[in-house]
Amino acid sequence: MVIILVGGQWGDEGKGKVIDYLASKAQMVIRTQGGNNAGHTVVTEHGEFKFQLMPSGILYPHCTCVIGNGVVVDPIVLLREISQLRERGIEPKKLFVSERAHMVMRYHPLFDQLEEESRGDDRLGTTWRGIGPAYSDKVRRIGFRIGDLQKEAFMRKKLAFVVGQVKNPVLTKLYGQDALDWESMLAEYMGYAKELDPFIKDTFPLIHDALDSGANILLEGAQATMLDLDFGTYPYVTSSNPTAGGALTGSGIPPTKVDLTIGVFKAYTSRVGYGPFPSELLDEIGDQIRERGHEFGTVTGRARRIGWFDAAVARYAVKVNGVGCAALMRLDILDDQPLVKICTGYNFRGKRFDYPLANISHYKHCEPAYESMAGWQQQIGTARCWDDLPQACRDYVERIGELIGAPIELIGTGPRRDQFVIRGRKLFD
Ligand code: IMP
């Protein structure tokens, strides 16, 4: 069985926990896009793990973990995550990185920062991890792939060209920075090559053999639908396609092999960085949710913007990704609220809209239409089945399911692995 897992809002929906649950029953987990702008937190009996590049299945010894061709890999970060796992007694024996995956090179975070600074008030609020510049170079065909690390002569020639003739003139003439020394970079990257060599592989046969044998394969999405380069709030998006289509091109799995797409949503909404966010709460309710939910970025530590659940966003994500089953996470964060609101659509210039508007200048100015419901004002962290949840809480979940057009089959009631309510179909059984 092949399952794609996607974020249905602006990221940080709690995907790590759903992936961890599914990975326990998967034979293979594949990261398909993004890079170390992602931050997935998994809490196990051995403590908390925060991954940026590592597929979340890495904590299960039976699971083969693949960093797919669609990911941009910063070798420094990957090596750091491998050594952090080793320090905690976990040897990533079944970790493989597609040799087609592009690298975030040492200069990409620098360009990310310089480009953001030059945008002034129009900056995007990127994570400064070099993600946009790395994907841009991939498209410009001046990127380095992980497999290039195994070809020293090729690396030498290409670094001389890309750094010497493309990057340095821009760095020195446009940004007034020092030129980079490509020869010292070559030595540095050859060092990474040695350490990463056992993990680099043409993952195409590995993935297709697993498909042919009927293995349970999970395609682990990072970021989310509203950060998608095409379907998100462009230009306030990431530089990849975190929607279901991106999971396919980012792994080499054909659409005909996919059995189910799971959309992960948070019981409210959050966003990091700039850009439109119609249901944003700029009041003390937003502050309360931020505090209770520890809504500060895993990667950058930035305070996340908070808002009510936006069913128009989620409905759009259900359509764009073909979501067949939804997970509603972090429901416990709303435990104290006397009243909960759901944005059901938008009003703009006298017209009603059921989906986010493509024109972000309009989207920025649309008025959210809300529906209010009674809160449950009860702690739900010990609930393990649907009937354990208070009636008002079940009403909230059911209403969201109706409004978004997908059944909610997984509910997160706390950070621990066991704090889950599972309804409906069995996944990967
Ligand atoms: P970039 O991906 O670093 O280029 O950042 C582009 C936008 O995507 C910024 O608004 C980031 O805050 C946002 N972003 C990137 N990765 C994540 C994520 O994993 N969770 C939430 N927001 C993200």
CSV table of C-alpha atoms and ligand atoms in Angstrom, one decimal:
chain,number,residue,atom,x,y,z
A,1,MET,CA,0.0,0.0,0.0
A,2,VAL,CA,1.3,3.5,-0.8
A,3,ILE,CA,0.2,6.4,1.3
A,4,ILE,CA,1.1,10.1,0.6
A,5,LEU,CA,1.0,12.3,3.6
A,6,VAL,CA,0.6,16.1,3.1
A,7,GLY,CA,0.2,19.2,5.2
A,8,GLY,CA,-3.1,20.8,4.6
A,9,GLN,CA,-2.4,24.4,6.0
A,10,TRP,CA,0.8,26.5,6.2
A,11,GLY,CA,2.9,23.8,7.9
A,12,ASP,CA,3.6,22.7,11.4
A,13,GLU,CA,0.3,20.7,11.5
A,14,GLY,CA,1.8,17.8,13.5
A,15,LYS,CA,2.8,15.7,10.5
A,16,GLY,CA,5.8,14.2,12.4
A,17,LYS,CA,3.5,12.4,14.9
A,18,VAL,CA,1.2,11.0,12.1
A,19,ILE,CA,4.3,9.9,10.1
A,20,ASP,CA,5.7,8.3,13.2
A,21,TYR,CA,2.5,6.4,13.8
A,22,LEU,CA,2.3,5.2,10.1
A,23,ALA,CA,6.1,4.5,10.0
A,24,SER,CA,5.6,1.9,12.7
A,25,LYS,CA,3.7,-0.1,10.1
A,26,ALA,CA,5.6,0.9,7.0
A,27,GLN,CA,8.5,-0.9,5.4
A,28,MET,CA,9.7,2.3,3.7
A,29,VAL,CA,9.4,6.0,4.4
A,30,ILE,CA,10.5,8.5,1.7
A,31,ARG,CA,11.0,12.2,2.1
A,32,THR,CA,10.0,13.8,-1.2
A,33,GLN,CA,10.6,17.5,-1.2
A,34,GLY,CA,11.9,20.4,0.9
A,35,GLY,CA,15.1,20.3,2.9
A,36,ASN,CA,16.2,21.4,6.4
A,37,ASN,CA,13.6,24.1,6.4
A,38,ALA,CA,11.3,21.4,7.7
A,39,GLY,CA,11.3,20.4,11.4
A,40,HIS,CA,9.5,17.2,12.5
A,41,THR,CA,9.2,16.5,16.2
A,42,VAL,CA,8.6,13.0,17.4
A,43,VAL,CA,8.2,12.1,21.1
A,44,THR,CA,9.0,8.5,22.0
A,45,GLU,CA,9.8,6.6,25.1
A,46,HIS,CA,13.5,7.5,24.5
A,47,GLY,CA,12.7,11.2,24.6
A,48,GLU,CA,12.1,13.9,22.0
A,49,PHE,CA,13.6,13.8,18.5
A,50,LYS,CA,13.7,16.8,16.1
A,51,PHE,CA,14.4,15.9,12.5
A,52,GLN,CA,15.0,18.3,9.7
A,53,LEU,CA,16.2,16.0,6.9
A,54,MET,CA,15.9,12.6,8.3
A,55,PRO,CA,12.8,10.6,7.3
A,56,SER,CA,10.8,10.1,10.5
A,57,GLY,CA,10.8,6.3,10.1
A,58,ILE,CA,14.4,6.3,11.2
A,59,LEU,CA,13.5,5.4,14.8
A,60,TYR,CA,12.1,2.0,13.6
A,61,PRO,CA,14.8,-0.5,12.8
A,62,HIS,CA,12.6,-2.4,10.3
A,63,CYS,CA,12.0,0.7,8.2
A,64,THR,CA,14.0,1.6,5.1
A,65,CYS,CA,14.3,5.4,5.0
A,66,VAL,CA,14.9,7.3,1.7
A,67,ILE,CA,15.7,10.9,1.1
A,68,GLY,CA,14.2,11.2,-2.3
A,69,ASN,CA,15.4,13.0,-5.5
A,70,GLY,CA,13.0,15.9,-4.8
A,71,VAL,CA,14.7,16.9,-1.6
A,72,VAL,CA,17.5,19.5,-1.3
A,73,VAL,CA,20.1,18.1,1.1
A,74,ASP,CA,22.5,20.2,3.1
A,75,PRO,CA,25.3,17.6,3.7
A,76,ILE,CA,26.4,19.4,6.8
A,77,VAL,CA,22.9,19.1,8.3
A,78,LEU,CA,22.5,15.5,7.2
A,79,LEU,CA,25.9,14.5,8.8
A,80,ARG,CA,24.9,16.3,12.0
A,81,GLU,CA,21.6,14.4,12.2
A,82,ILE,CA,23.4,11.1,11.5
A,83,SER,CA,25.9,11.8,14.3
A,84,GLN,CA,23.1,12.9,16.7
A,85,LEU,CA,21.3,9.6,16.1
A,86,ARG,CA,24.6,7.7,16.7
A,87,GLU,CA,25.1,9.5,20.0
A,88,ARG,CA,21.7,8.2,21.1
A,89,GLY,CA,22.6,4.6,20.1
A,90,ILE,CA,20.7,4.5,16.8
A,91,GLU,CA,22.7,3.5,13.7
A,92,PRO,CA,20.9,4.5,10.5
A,93,LYS,CA,21.7,1.3,8.7
A,94,LYS,CA,18.7,1.6,6.3
A,95,LEU,CA,19.1,5.2,5.4
A,96,PHE,CA,19.6,6.0,1.7
A,97,VAL,CA,19.9,9.3,-0.1
A,98,SER,CA,19.0,9.5,-3.8
A,99,GLU,CA,22.0,10.3,-5.8
A,100,ARG,CA,19.6,12.6,-7.8
A,101,ALA,CA,18.8,14.8,-4.8
A,102,HIS,CA,20.3,18.2,-5.1
A,103,MET,CA,22.6,19.7,-2.5
A,104,VAL,CA,22.2,22.9,-0.5
A,105,MET,CA,25.7,24.3,-1.0
A,106,ARG,CA,27.6,26.4,1.4
A,107,TYR,CA,26.7,29.6,-0.5
A,108,HIS,CA,22.9,28.9,-0.7
A,109,PRO,CA,22.0,30.1,2.9
A,110,LEU,CA,24.2,33.2,2.2
A,111,PHE,CA,22.2,34.0,-1.0
A,112,ASP,CA,18.9,33.3,0.9
A,113,GLN,CA,19.8,35.9,3.5
A,114,LEU,CA,21.2,38.4,1.0
A,115,GLU,CA,18.1,38.1,-1.2
A,116,GLU,CA,15.8,38.4,1.7
A,117,GLU,CA,17.6,41.6,3.0
A,118,SER,CA,17.5,43.1,-0.5
A,119,ARG,CA,13.7,42.6,-0.6
A,120,GLY,CA,13.3,45.0,2.3
A,121,ASP,CA,9.6,45.4,3.4
A,122,ASP,CA,8.6,42.8,0.8
A,123,ARG,CA,10.7,40.0,2.3
A,124,LEU,CA,9.1,36.6,2.4
A,125,GLY,CA,10.3,35.5,5.9
A,126,THR,CA,12.2,32.4,4.6
A,127,THR,CA,14.0,30.1,7.0
A,128,TRP,CA,17.4,31.3,5.6
A,129,ARG,CA,18.4,27.6,5.0
A,130,GLY,CA,19.2,28.2,1.4
A,131,ILE,CA,16.2,26.3,0.1
A,132,GLY,CA,15.0,28.8,-2.5
A,133,PRO,CA,18.5,29.4,-4.0
A,134,ALA,CA,19.2,25.6,-4.1
A,135,TYR,CA,16.0,24.8,-6.0
A,136,SER,CA,16.6,27.8,-8.3
A,137,ASP,CA,20.0,26.4,-9.2
A,138,LYS,CA,18.5,23.0,-9.8
A,139,VAL,CA,16.1,24.6,-12.3
A,140,ARG,CA,18.9,26.7,-13.8
A,141,ARG,CA,20.9,23.5,-14.2
A,142,ILE,CA,23.8,24.7,-12.2
A,143,GLY,CA,23.0,22.7,-9.1
A,144,PHE,CA,25.1,19.9,-7.6
A,145,ARG,CA,23.5,16.6,-7.0
A,146,ILE,CA,24.5,14.3,-4.0
A,147,GLY,CA,25.8,11.8,-6.5
A,148,ASP,CA,28.3,14.4,-7.8
A,149,LEU,CA,30.2,14.0,-4.5
A,150,GLN,CA,31.4,10.6,-5.9
A,151,LYS,CA,33.0,12.3,-8.9
A,152,GLU,CA,35.9,14.5,-7.8
A,153,ALA,CA,37.1,15.6,-11.2
A,154,PHE,CA,33.5,16.6,-12.1
A,155,MET,CA,33.1,18.5,-8.8
A,156,ARG,CA,36.4,20.4,-9.4
A,157,LYS,CA,35.4,21.5,-12.9
A,158,LYS,CA,31.8,22.4,-11.9
A,159,LEU,CA,32.8,24.3,-8.7
A,160,ALA,CA,35.3,26.3,-10.7
A,161,PHE,CA,32.6,27.3,-13.1
A,162,VAL,CA,29.6,27.8,-10.7
A,163,VAL,CA,31.5,29.5,-7.9
A,164,GLY,CA,34.1,31.2,-10.0
A,165,GLN,CA,32.0,32.4,-12.8
A,166,VAL,CA,28.4,32.5,-11.6
A,167,LYS,CA,28.3,33.0,-7.8
A,168,ASN,CA,31.4,35.1,-7.1
A,169,PRO,CA,30.6,37.9,-9.6
A,170,VAL,CA,27.2,38.4,-8.0
A,171,LEU,CA,28.5,38.1,-4.5
A,172,THR,CA,31.3,40.7,-5.0
A,173,LYS,CA,29.7,43.1,-7.5
A,174,LEU,CA,26.1,43.1,-6.5
A,175,TYR,CA,26.3,42.4,-2.7
A,176,GLY,CA,29.8,43.7,-1.9
A,177,GLN,CA,30.8,40.4,-0.3
A,178,ASP,CA,34.1,38.5,-0.3
A,179,ALA,CA,34.6,36.0,-3.1
A,180,LEU,CA,34.3,32.3,-2.2
A,181,ASP,CA,37.3,30.1,-2.6
A,182,TRP,CA,36.1,27.1,-4.7
A,183,GLU,CA,39.2,25.1,-4.1
A,184,SER,CA,38.8,25.0,-0.3
A,185,MET,CA,35.1,24.2,-1.0
A,186,LEU,CA,36.2,21.2,-3.1
A,187,ALA,CA,38.3,19.9,-0.2
A,188,GLU,CA,35.4,20.4,2.2
A,189,TYR,CA,32.9,18.6,0.0
A,190,MET,CA,35.3,15.7,-0.6
A,191,GLY,CA,35.3,15.3,3.1
A,192,TYR,CA,31.5,15.0,3.2
A,193,ALA,CA,31.7,12.6,0.2
A,194,LYS,CA,33.7,10.2,2.3
A,195,GLU,CA,31.3,10.3,5.2
A,196,LEU,CA,28.1,10.2,3.1
A,197,ASP,CA,29.3,7.5,0.6
A,198,PRO,CA,27.6,4.5,2.3
A,199,PHE,CA,24.2,6.3,2.2
A,200,ILE,CA,24.3,7.5,-1.5
A,201,LYS,CA,22.4,5.3,-3.8
A,202,ASP,CA,20.4,5.2,-7.0
A,203,THR,CA,17.1,4.8,-5.1
A,204,PHE,CA,15.0,4.1,-8.2
A,205,PRO,CA,15.5,0.2,-8.1
A,206,LEU,CA,15.2,0.2,-4.3
A,207,ILE,CA,11.8,2.0,-4.4
A,208,HIS,CA,10.5,0.0,-7.3
A,209,ASP,CA,11.5,-3.3,-5.9
A,210,ALA,CA,9.6,-2.3,-2.7
A,211,LEU,CA,6.6,-1.3,-4.8
A,212,ASP,CA,6.7,-4.6,-6.8
A,213,SER,CA,6.8,-6.6,-3.5
A,214,GLY,CA,3.7,-4.9,-2.2
A,215,ALA,CA,5.5,-3.1,0.6
A,216,ASN,CA,3.8,-0.4,2.7
A,217,ILE,CA,5.4,2.8,1.6
A,218,LEU,CA,4.8,6.2,3.1
A,219,LEU,CA,5.7,9.4,1.2
A,220,GLU,CA,6.4,11.9,3.9
A,221,GLY,CA,5.5,15.4,3.0
A,222,ALA,CA,7.2,18.5,4.5
A,223,GLN,CA,5.8,22.0,4.5
A,224,ALA,CA,2.2,22.2,3.3
A,225,THR,CA,-0.4,23.0,0.6
A,226,MET,CA,-0.6,26.7,1.3
A,227,LEU,CA,3.2,26.9,1.0
A,228,ASP,CA,3.2,25.1,-2.4
A,229,LEU,CA,5.0,27.0,-5.2
A,230,ASP,CA,2.0,26.7,-7.5
A,231,PHE,CA,-1.0,26.4,-5.1
A,232,GLY,CA,0.1,28.4,-2.1
A,233,THR,CA,0.1,32.1,-1.5
A,234,TYR,CA,2.8,32.9,-4.0
A,235,PRO,CA,5.3,34.5,-3.5
A,236,TYR,CA,4.9,33.8,0.2
A,237,VAL,CA,5.6,30.1,-0.3
A,238,THR,CA,8.5,27.6,-0.2
A,239,SER,CA,10.3,26.7,-3.4
A,240,SER,CA,9.0,23.2,-3.8
A,241,ASN,CA,5.7,21.4,-4.4
A,242,PRO,CA,4.6,20.0,-1.0
A,243,THR,CA,1.3,18.9,-2.6
A,244,ALA,CA,0.6,15.3,-3.6
A,245,GLY,CA,1.9,15.8,-7.1
A,246,GLY,CA,5.3,16.8,-5.7
A,247,ALA,CA,5.5,13.6,-3.7
A,248,LEU,CA,5.4,11.7,-6.9
A,249,THR,CA,8.0,13.6,-8.8
A,250,GLY,CA,10.1,13.8,-5.7
A,251,SER,CA,10.2,10.0,-5.4
A,252,GLY,CA,9.7,8.5,-8.8
A,253,ILE,CA,6.5,6.7,-7.7
A,254,PRO,CA,3.8,6.8,-10.5
A,255,PRO,CA,0.3,8.1,-9.6
A,256,THR,CA,-1.3,4.8,-10.5
A,257,LYS,CA,0.5,3.2,-7.5
A,258,VAL,CA,-0.9,5.5,-4.8
A,259,ASP,CA,-3.7,4.1,-2.6
A,260,LEU,CA,-4.4,7.0,-0.3
A,261,THR,CA,-3.5,10.6,0.5
A,262,ILE,CA,-3.8,11.6,4.1
A,263,GLY,CA,-4.1,15.4,4.8
A,264,VAL,CA,-2.9,16.5,8.1
A,265,PHE,CA,-4.5,19.6,9.7
A,266,LYS,CA,-4.1,21.3,13.0
A,267,ALA,CA,-7.3,22.0,15.0
A,268,TYR,CA,-6.5,25.7,14.5
A,269,THR,CA,-4.2,27.4,12.1
A,270,SER,CA,-0.6,28.7,12.3
A,271,ARG,CA,1.8,30.3,9.9
A,272,VAL,CA,5.4,31.3,10.1
A,273,GLY,CA,6.7,34.1,7.9
A,274,TYR,CA,4.8,36.7,5.9
A,275,GLY,CA,1.8,36.5,3.6
A,276,PRO,CA,-2.0,36.5,3.8
A,277,PHE,CA,-3.7,34.7,6.7
A,278,PRO,CA,-7.4,35.6,6.8
A,279,SER,CA,-8.4,33.8,10.0
A,280,GLU,CA,-5.4,35.2,12.0
A,281,LEU,CA,-6.0,36.1,15.6
A,282,LEU,CA,-4.2,39.2,16.7
A,283,ASP,CA,-5.7,39.2,20.1
A,284,GLU,CA,-5.2,37.5,23.5
A,285,ILE,CA,-6.9,34.3,22.3
A,286,GLY,CA,-4.2,34.0,19.7
A,287,ASP,CA,-1.6,34.6,22.4
A,288,GLN,CA,-3.2,31.9,24.7
A,289,ILE,CA,-3.2,29.3,21.9
A,290,ARG,CA,0.4,30.2,21.0
A,291,GLU,CA,1.6,29.8,24.6
A,292,ARG,CA,-0.4,26.6,25.3
A,293,GLY,CA,0.7,25.1,22.0
A,294,HIS,CA,4.3,26.2,22.3
A,295,GLU,CA,3.9,27.7,18.8
A,296,PHE,CA,7.5,28.7,18.2
A,297,GLY,CA,9.3,27.4,15.1
A,298,THR,CA,11.3,24.1,15.4
A,299,VAL,CA,13.8,25.4,12.8
A,300,THR,CA,14.0,29.2,13.4
A,301,GLY,CA,12.5,29.6,16.9
A,302,ARG,CA,10.2,32.4,15.5
A,303,ALA,CA,6.8,32.9,17.1
A,304,ARG,CA,4.1,31.4,14.8
A,305,ARG,CA,1.1,33.5,13.8
A,306,ILE,CA,-2.1,31.9,15.1
A,307,GLY,CA,-5.6,31.8,13.8
A,308,TRP,CA,-8.9,29.9,13.9
A,309,PHE,CA,-9.4,26.7,11.8
A,310,ASP,CA,-9.9,27.8,8.2
A,311,ALA,CA,-12.2,25.3,6.5
A,312,ALA,CA,-11.8,27.1,3.2
A,313,VAL,CA,-8.1,26.5,3.2
A,314,ALA,CA,-8.6,22.9,4.3
A,315,ARG,CA,-11.3,22.2,1.7
A,316,TYR,CA,-8.9,23.5,-1.0
A,317,ALA,CA,-6.2,21.2,0.4
A,318,VAL,CA,-8.6,18.3,0.2
A,319,LYS,CA,-9.3,19.0,-3.4
A,320,VAL,CA,-5.7,19.8,-4.6
A,321,ASN,CA,-4.3,16.7,-3.0
A,322,GLY,CA,-7.2,14.3,-3.3
A,323,VAL,CA,-7.3,13.8,0.4
A,324,GLY,CA,-9.2,10.6,1.3
A,325,CYS,CA,-8.7,10.7,5.0
A,326,ALA,CA,-7.8,13.6,7.3
A,327,ALA,CA,-5.9,13.8,10.6
A,328,LEU,CA,-6.8,16.6,13.0
A,329,MET,CA,-3.9,17.3,15.3
A,330,ARG,CA,-3.4,19.3,18.5
A,331,LEU,CA,-7.0,19.4,19.4
A,332,ASP,CA,-6.1,19.4,23.1
A,333,ILE,CA,-4.6,22.9,22.6
A,334,LEU,CA,-8.2,24.3,22.4
A,335,ASP,CA,-9.2,22.5,25.7
A,336,ASP,CA,-9.5,25.8,27.6
A,337,GLN,CA,-11.5,27.8,25.1
A,338,PRO,CA,-15.1,28.6,26.0
A,339,LEU,CA,-15.9,29.2,22.3
A,340,VAL,CA,-14.3,27.9,19.2
A,341,LYS,CA,-14.6,29.4,15.7
A,342,ILE,CA,-14.3,28.0,12.2
A,343,CYS,CA,-13.8,30.1,9.2
A,344,THR,CA,-16.2,28.6,6.6
A,345,GLY,CA,-15.3,30.9,3.6
A,346,TYR,CA,-14.6,34.5,2.7
A,347,ASN,CA,-16.4,37.6,1.6
A,348,PHE,CA,-14.7,39.8,-0.8
A,349,ARG,CA,-16.3,42.8,-2.7
A,350,GLY,CA,-19.8,41.5,-1.9
A,351,LYS,CA,-19.1,38.0,-3.2
A,352,ARG,CA,-18.7,34.7,-1.2
A,353,PHE,CA,-15.7,32.5,-1.8
A,354,ASP,CA,-15.3,28.9,-0.7
A,355,TYR,CA,-11.6,28.5,-1.5
A,356,PRO,CA,-8.5,30.7,-1.1
A,357,LEU,CA,-8.3,33.4,-3.8
A,358,ALA,CA,-5.5,33.0,-6.3
A,359,ASN,CA,-4.9,36.7,-6.4
A,360,ILE,CA,-3.1,37.4,-3.1
A,361,SER,CA,-3.8,41.1,-3.1
A,362,HIS,CA,-7.5,40.2,-3.0
A,363,TYR,CA,-6.9,37.2,-0.6
A,364,LYS,CA,-5.2,39.6,1.8
A,365,HIS,CA,-8.3,41.8,2.0
A,366,CYS,CA,-11.0,39.2,2.1
A,367,GLU,CA,-13.2,39.0,5.2
A,368,PRO,CA,-13.4,35.6,6.9
A,369,ALA,CA,-17.0,34.3,7.6
A,370,TYR,CA,-17.1,32.5,10.9
A,371,GLU,CA,-19.3,29.8,12.6
A,372,SER,CA,-19.0,29.7,16.4
A,373,MET,CA,-19.3,26.6,18.5
A,374,ALA,CA,-19.2,25.9,22.3
A,375,GLY,CA,-15.8,24.8,23.6
A,376,TRP,CA,-15.5,21.6,25.6
A,377,GLN,CA,-13.4,23.1,28.5
A,378,GLN,CA,-12.1,19.8,29.6
A,379,GLN,CA,-8.7,18.1,29.2
A,380,ILE,CA,-8.8,15.5,26.5
A,381,GLY,CA,-5.2,14.2,26.8
A,382,THR,CA,-6.3,10.8,28.2
A,383,ALA,CA,-8.9,10.1,25.5
A,384,ARG,CA,-8.0,7.0,23.5
A,385,CYS,CA,-11.2,6.4,21.5
A,386,TRP,CA,-13.9,8.5,20.0
A,387,ASP,CA,-16.4,8.0,22.8
A,388,ASP,CA,-13.8,9.3,25.3
A,389,LEU,CA,-14.0,12.8,23.8
A,390,PRO,CA,-16.6,15.2,25.2
A,391,GLN,CA,-19.7,15.8,23.0
A,392,ALA,CA,-18.8,19.4,22.2
A,393,CYS,CA,-15.4,18.3,21.1
A,394,ARG,CA,-16.9,15.6,18.8
A,395,ASP,CA,-19.2,18.2,17.4
A,396,TYR,CA,-16.3,20.4,16.5
A,397,VAL,CA,-14.5,17.5,14.8
A,398,GLU,CA,-17.6,16.4,12.9
A,399,ARG,CA,-18.4,19.9,11.7
A,400,ILE,CA,-14.8,20.3,10.4
A,401,GLY,CA,-15.1,17.0,8.6
A,402,GLU,CA,-18.4,18.1,6.9
A,403,LEU,CA,-17.0,21.5,6.0
A,404,ILE,CA,-13.7,20.2,4.4
A,405,GLY,CA,-15.3,17.2,2.6
A,406,ALA,CA,-13.0,14.5,4.1
A,407,PRO,CA,-13.5,12.1,7.0
A,408,ILE,CA,-11.4,12.8,10.1
A,409,GLU,CA,-10.0,9.5,11.0
A,410,LEU,CA,-7.0,10.4,13.2
A,411,ILE,CA,-7.1,12.9,16.1
A,412,GLY,CA,-4.1,14.1,18.0
A,413,THR,CA,-4.9,14.8,21.7
A,414,GLY,CA,-1.3,15.4,23.0
A,415,PRO,CA,2.4,15.2,22.1
A,416,ARG,CA,3.1,11.6,23.1
A,417,ARG,CA,2.9,8.7,20.8
A,418,ASP,CA,-0.1,7.2,22.6
A,419,GLN,CA,-2.1,10.4,22.6
A,420,PHE,CA,-4.1,9.5,19.5
A,421,VAL,CA,-7.7,8.8,18.8
A,422,ILE,CA,-8.1,6.6,15.7
A,423,ARG,CA,-11.4,6.1,14.0
A,424,GLY,CA,-12.3,4.5,10.8
A,425,ARG,CA,-10.2,2.4,8.5
A,426,LYS,CA,-7.0,0.6,9.4
A,427,LEU,CA,-4.0,2.1,7.7
A,428,PHE,CA,-1.2,-0.2,6.5
A,429,ASP,CA,-2.7,-3.3,8.2
B,1,IMP,P1,11.8,28.7,2.8
B,1,IMP,O1,11.2,27.4,2.6
B,1,IMP,O2,12.9,28.7,3.8
B,1,IMP,O3,12.2,29.3,1.5
B,1,IMP,O4,10.7,29.7,3.4
B,1,IMP,C1,9.5,30.1,2.6
B,1,IMP,C2,8.3,30.2,3.5
B,1,IMP,O5,8.0,28.8,3.9
B,1,IMP,C3,8.5,30.9,4.8
B,1,IMP,O6,7.3,31.6,5.1
B,1,IMP,C4,8.8,29.9,5.9
B,1,IMP,O7,8.5,30.3,7.2
B,1,IMP,C5,7.9,28.8,5.4
B,1,IMP,N1,8.3,27.4,5.7
B,1,IMP,C6,9.3,26.7,5.2
B,1,IMP,N2,9.4,25.5,5.8
B,1,IMP,C7,8.4,25.4,6.7
B,1,IMP,C8,7.9,24.4,7.6
B,1,IMP,O8,8.5,23.3,7.7
B,1,IMP,N3,6.9,24.8,8.4
B,1,IMP,C9,6.3,26.0,8.3
B,1,IMP,N4,6.6,26.9,7.5
B,1,IMP,C10,7.7,26.7,6.7
